[in-house]
Coordinates of C-alpha atoms and ligand atoms in Angstrom, one line a residue:
X1 CA -66.3 -166.1 30.4
X2 CA -67.0 -163.3 27.9
X3 CA -65.0 -160.1 28.2
X4 CA -68.0 -158.1 29.2
X5 CA -68.8 -160.5 32.0
X6 CA -65.2 -160.4 33.2
X7 CA -65.4 -156.6 33.2
X8 CA -68.6 -156.7 35.2
X9 CA -67.1 -159.0 37.8
X10 CA -64.1 -156.8 38.1
X11 CA -66.4 -153.8 38.5
X12 CA -68.4 -155.5 41.2
X13 CA -65.2 -156.6 43.1
X14 CA -63.9 -153.1 42.8
X15 CA -67.2 -151.6 44.2
X16 CA -67.3 -154.1 47.1
X17 CA -63.7 -153.3 47.9
X18 CA -64.5 -149.6 48.0
X19 CA -67.6 -150.1 50.2
X20 CA -65.7 -152.1 52.8
X21 CA -62.7 -149.8 52.9
X22 CA -62.9 -147.7 56.0
X23 CA -60.7 -144.8 57.0
X24 CA -60.3 -144.4 60.7
X25 CA -58.3 -141.5 62.0
X26 CA -56.4 -142.4 65.1
X27 CA -54.3 -139.4 66.1
X28 CA -53.2 -135.9 65.1
X29 CA -50.0 -134.1 66.2
X30 CA -49.2 -130.5 65.6
X31 CA -45.7 -129.2 66.3
X32 CA -44.4 -125.6 65.9
X33 CA -40.7 -125.4 65.0
X34 CA -40.3 -121.8 66.0
X35 CA -42.8 -120.2 68.4
X36 CA -41.8 -116.7 67.3
X37 CA -43.3 -117.6 63.9
X38 CA -46.2 -119.9 64.6
X39 CA -47.8 -121.5 67.6
X40 CA -50.7 -123.9 67.9
X41 CA -53.5 -122.8 70.2
X42 CA -55.2 -126.2 69.8
X43 CA -55.0 -129.3 67.6
X44 CA -57.5 -132.0 68.4
X45 CA -59.1 -135.1 67.0
X46 CA -62.4 -135.3 68.8
X47 CA -65.0 -137.9 68.9
X48 CA -68.5 -136.6 69.7
X49 CA -70.2 -140.0 69.1
X50 CA -69.8 -143.0 66.8
X51 CA -70.7 -141.1 63.6
X52 CA -69.3 -137.7 64.3
X53 CA -65.6 -137.2 64.7
X54 CA -63.7 -134.1 63.7
X55 CA -60.4 -132.3 63.5
X56 CA -60.0 -128.8 64.7
X57 CA -56.9 -126.7 64.9
X58 CA -55.8 -123.1 65.3
X59 CA -52.3 -121.9 64.6
X60 CA -51.4 -118.4 65.6
X61 CA -49.0 -116.6 63.2
X62 CA -46.8 -113.8 64.4
X63 CA -45.0 -112.6 61.2
X64 CA -47.8 -111.3 59.0
X65 CA -48.6 -111.2 56.2
X66 CA -47.3 -114.5 54.9
X67 CA -46.7 -114.3 51.1
X68 CA -44.8 -117.6 50.5
X69 CA -45.9 -121.0 51.7
X70 CA -44.7 -124.4 50.6
X71 CA -46.2 -127.6 51.9
X72 CA -44.4 -130.9 51.9
X73 CA -46.5 -133.9 52.3
X74 CA -45.4 -137.4 52.7
X75 CA -47.4 -140.6 53.2
X76 CA -45.8 -143.3 55.3
X77 CA -47.1 -146.8 55.9
X78 CA -46.4 -148.8 59.0
X79 CA -44.4 -152.1 58.6
X80 CA -42.1 -152.6 61.5
X81 CA -41.7 -148.8 61.6
X82 CA -43.3 -146.1 59.4
X83 CA -41.7 -146.2 55.9
X84 CA -42.2 -143.8 53.0
X85 CA -45.1 -144.9 50.8
X86 CA -46.1 -143.5 47.4
X87 CA -46.1 -139.7 48.0
X88 CA -43.4 -137.3 49.2
X89 CA -43.9 -134.0 47.4
X90 CA -43.2 -130.3 48.1
X91 CA -45.5 -127.8 46.4
X92 CA -46.0 -124.1 46.4
X93 CA -49.3 -123.7 48.2
X94 CA -50.0 -120.2 46.9
X95 CA -49.8 -121.6 43.3
X96 CA -52.1 -124.5 44.0
X97 CA -54.7 -122.3 45.7
X98 CA -54.6 -119.9 42.7
X99 CA -54.6 -122.6 40.1
X100 CA -55.8 -126.1 41.1
X101 CA -54.4 -127.6 37.9
X102 CA -50.9 -126.7 39.0
X103 CA -50.7 -129.8 41.1
X104 CA -53.8 -132.1 41.2
X105 CA -52.6 -134.2 44.1
X106 CA -52.0 -131.2 46.2
X107 CA -55.3 -129.7 45.1
X108 CA -57.0 -132.9 46.2
X109 CA -55.4 -132.5 49.6
X110 CA -56.5 -128.9 49.8
X111 CA -60.1 -129.8 48.7
X112 CA -60.3 -132.1 51.8
X113 CA -60.2 -129.2 54.2
X114 CA -60.6 -125.8 52.5
X115 CA -64.4 -125.6 53.1
X116 CA -63.8 -125.9 56.9
X117 CA -60.8 -123.5 57.0
X118 CA -60.2 -119.8 56.8
X119 CA -57.3 -120.7 54.4
X120 CA -60.0 -120.6 51.7
X121 CA -58.5 -117.8 49.8
X122 CA -55.4 -116.9 47.7
X123 CA -52.2 -115.7 49.3
X124 CA -51.2 -113.7 51.2
X125 CA -52.4 -114.8 54.6
X126 CA -52.6 -112.0 57.2
X127 CA -54.4 -113.8 60.0
X128 CA -54.2 -116.9 62.2
X129 CA -55.2 -120.2 60.5
X130 CA -58.2 -122.0 61.7
X131 CA -59.5 -125.4 60.8
X132 CA -62.9 -125.6 62.3
X133 CA -64.5 -129.0 62.9
X134 CA -63.5 -130.8 59.8
X135 CA -65.7 -133.9 59.9
X136 CA -63.8 -137.1 59.4
X137 CA -66.8 -138.5 57.4
X138 CA -66.3 -135.6 54.9
X139 CA -62.6 -136.6 54.5
X140 CA -63.6 -140.2 54.2
X141 CA -65.9 -139.6 51.3
X142 CA -63.2 -137.8 49.4
X143 CA -60.6 -140.5 50.1
X144 CA -62.8 -143.5 49.5
X145 CA -63.4 -142.2 46.0
X146 CA -59.8 -142.5 45.1
X147 CA -58.5 -145.3 47.4
X148 CA -56.7 -148.1 45.8
X149 CA -54.5 -148.4 48.9
X150 CA -53.8 -151.5 50.8
X151 CA -55.2 -151.9 54.4
X152 CA -52.8 -150.9 57.2
X153 CA -51.7 -148.1 59.4
X154 CA -50.6 -144.9 57.8
X155 CA -49.1 -141.6 58.7
X156 CA -49.7 -138.5 56.7
X157 CA -47.0 -136.0 57.4
X158 CA -47.2 -132.4 56.4
X159 CA -44.6 -129.7 56.8
X160 CA -45.5 -126.1 56.4
X161 CA -42.7 -124.1 55.0
X162 CA -42.7 -120.3 55.0
X163 CA -39.9 -118.4 53.3
X164 CA -38.0 -121.7 52.8
X165 CA -38.0 -122.5 56.6
X166 CA -40.0 -125.4 58.0
X167 CA -42.3 -123.7 60.6
X168 CA -44.7 -126.3 61.6
X169 CA -45.6 -130.0 61.2
X170 CA -49.0 -131.5 61.2
X171 CA -49.1 -135.3 61.3
X172 CA -52.3 -137.3 60.9
X173 CA -52.4 -141.0 61.7
X174 CA -55.0 -143.2 60.2
X175 CA -55.9 -146.8 59.6
X176 CA -57.5 -148.4 56.5
X177 CA -59.4 -151.5 57.1
Ligands
NAG1 C1 -73.7 -137.3 66.8 O1 -73.5 -136.0 67.1 C2 -74.0 -135.1 66.2 C3 -73.6 -133.7 66.7 O2 -73.9 -133.5 68.0 C4 -75.5 -135.2 66.0 O3 -75.9 -134.3 65.0 C5 -75.8 -136.6 65.5 O4 -77.2 -136.8 65.4 C6 -75.2 -137.6 66.5 N1 -75.3 -139.0 66.0 C7 -75.7 -140.0 66.7 C8 -75.8 -141.3 66.0 O5 -75.9 -139.9 67.9
NAG2 C1 -39.1 -136.6 51.6 O1 -38.1 -136.1 50.7 C2 -37.2 -135.2 51.3 C3 -36.3 -134.7 50.3 O2 -35.9 -135.7 49.4 C4 -36.5 -135.9 52.5 O3 -35.6 -135.0 53.1 C5 -37.5 -136.4 53.5 O4 -36.9 -137.1 54.5 C6 -38.6 -137.3 52.8 N1 -39.6 -137.6 53.8 C7 -40.0 -138.8 54.1 C8 -41.0 -139.0 55.1 O5 -39.5 -139.8 53.5
NAG3 C1 -64.0 -118.5 53.8 O1 -64.5 -119.1 55.0 C2 -65.1 -118.1 55.9 C3 -65.5 -118.8 57.2 O2 -64.4 -119.5 57.7 C4 -66.3 -117.5 55.1 O3 -66.9 -116.5 55.9 C5 -65.8 -116.9 53.8 O4 -67.0 -116.5 53.1 C6 -65.1 -118.0 53.0 N1 -64.5 -117.4 51.8 C7 -64.6 -118.0 50.6 C8 -63.9 -117.2 49.5 O5 -65.1 -119.0 50.4

C-alpha cells in the first residue's frame, strides 16, 4: 500500500472513530465547602427530550467582590473505582480569562461554558455565578473535536479555590461510548 493510501485509510478510520464517539452526561454534583462563602441555589442536569439536555447551576456568593480564583480540575476514569486520568491541574482563573494563551487546556474548558454563564468577563466577580441551560450538545461538539479518549465512564472534578481556600466542588460524570 502506498503511503498516501495508508494515510487516507488512517484518516477515514479516525473520522469514523470521531463520528461514533458519543459523550453522555450522567450526573452533576455541586458541593459548597463553606456556606458563609458560597452556596448553591440549584445544580441540575436536565433532560427535556432526547436531543435537548442541559446543565444549569447558580451559586450564591457572600464575600464580594472576589478578586482571586483558582480552579483545579482533574479527570478521572472508572476502572474498579475512579482513578486519576491524564489531567490534574490548578490554574489561576483570572489569568486565563484575561489571556487565553496562559493555559490552553483551561481555556478550552472555559470556552465550553462561558457563553452560557455570567462568568463571561474578567475578574473581579461581584455577583452570584449563574450557568444558564448549557446544552450538552454544545459541550459535545467542543469535546468530540479533540477526543482521542478511550470509551468508558469518567468523572470531571473541579474545585473552585478563592483566596487559596477550596470553596466549592462541581463534579460532572460522563460516559464515552
Ligand atoms: C426538544 O426540546 C427543545 C426545547 O423545548 C425543542 O426545541 C426541540 O424541538 C425538541 N426536540 C425534539 C426532538 O422533540
Ligand atoms: C490532584 O493533585 C493534587 C496535588 O498534587 C492532589 O492533592 C489531588 O488529590 C489530585 N486529585 C486527583 C483527583 O488525583
Ligand atoms: C455576558 O453574559 C450576559 C448574559 O448572561 C450578557 O448580557 C453580557 O452581554 C455578556 N457579556 C459579555 C462580555 O459577553
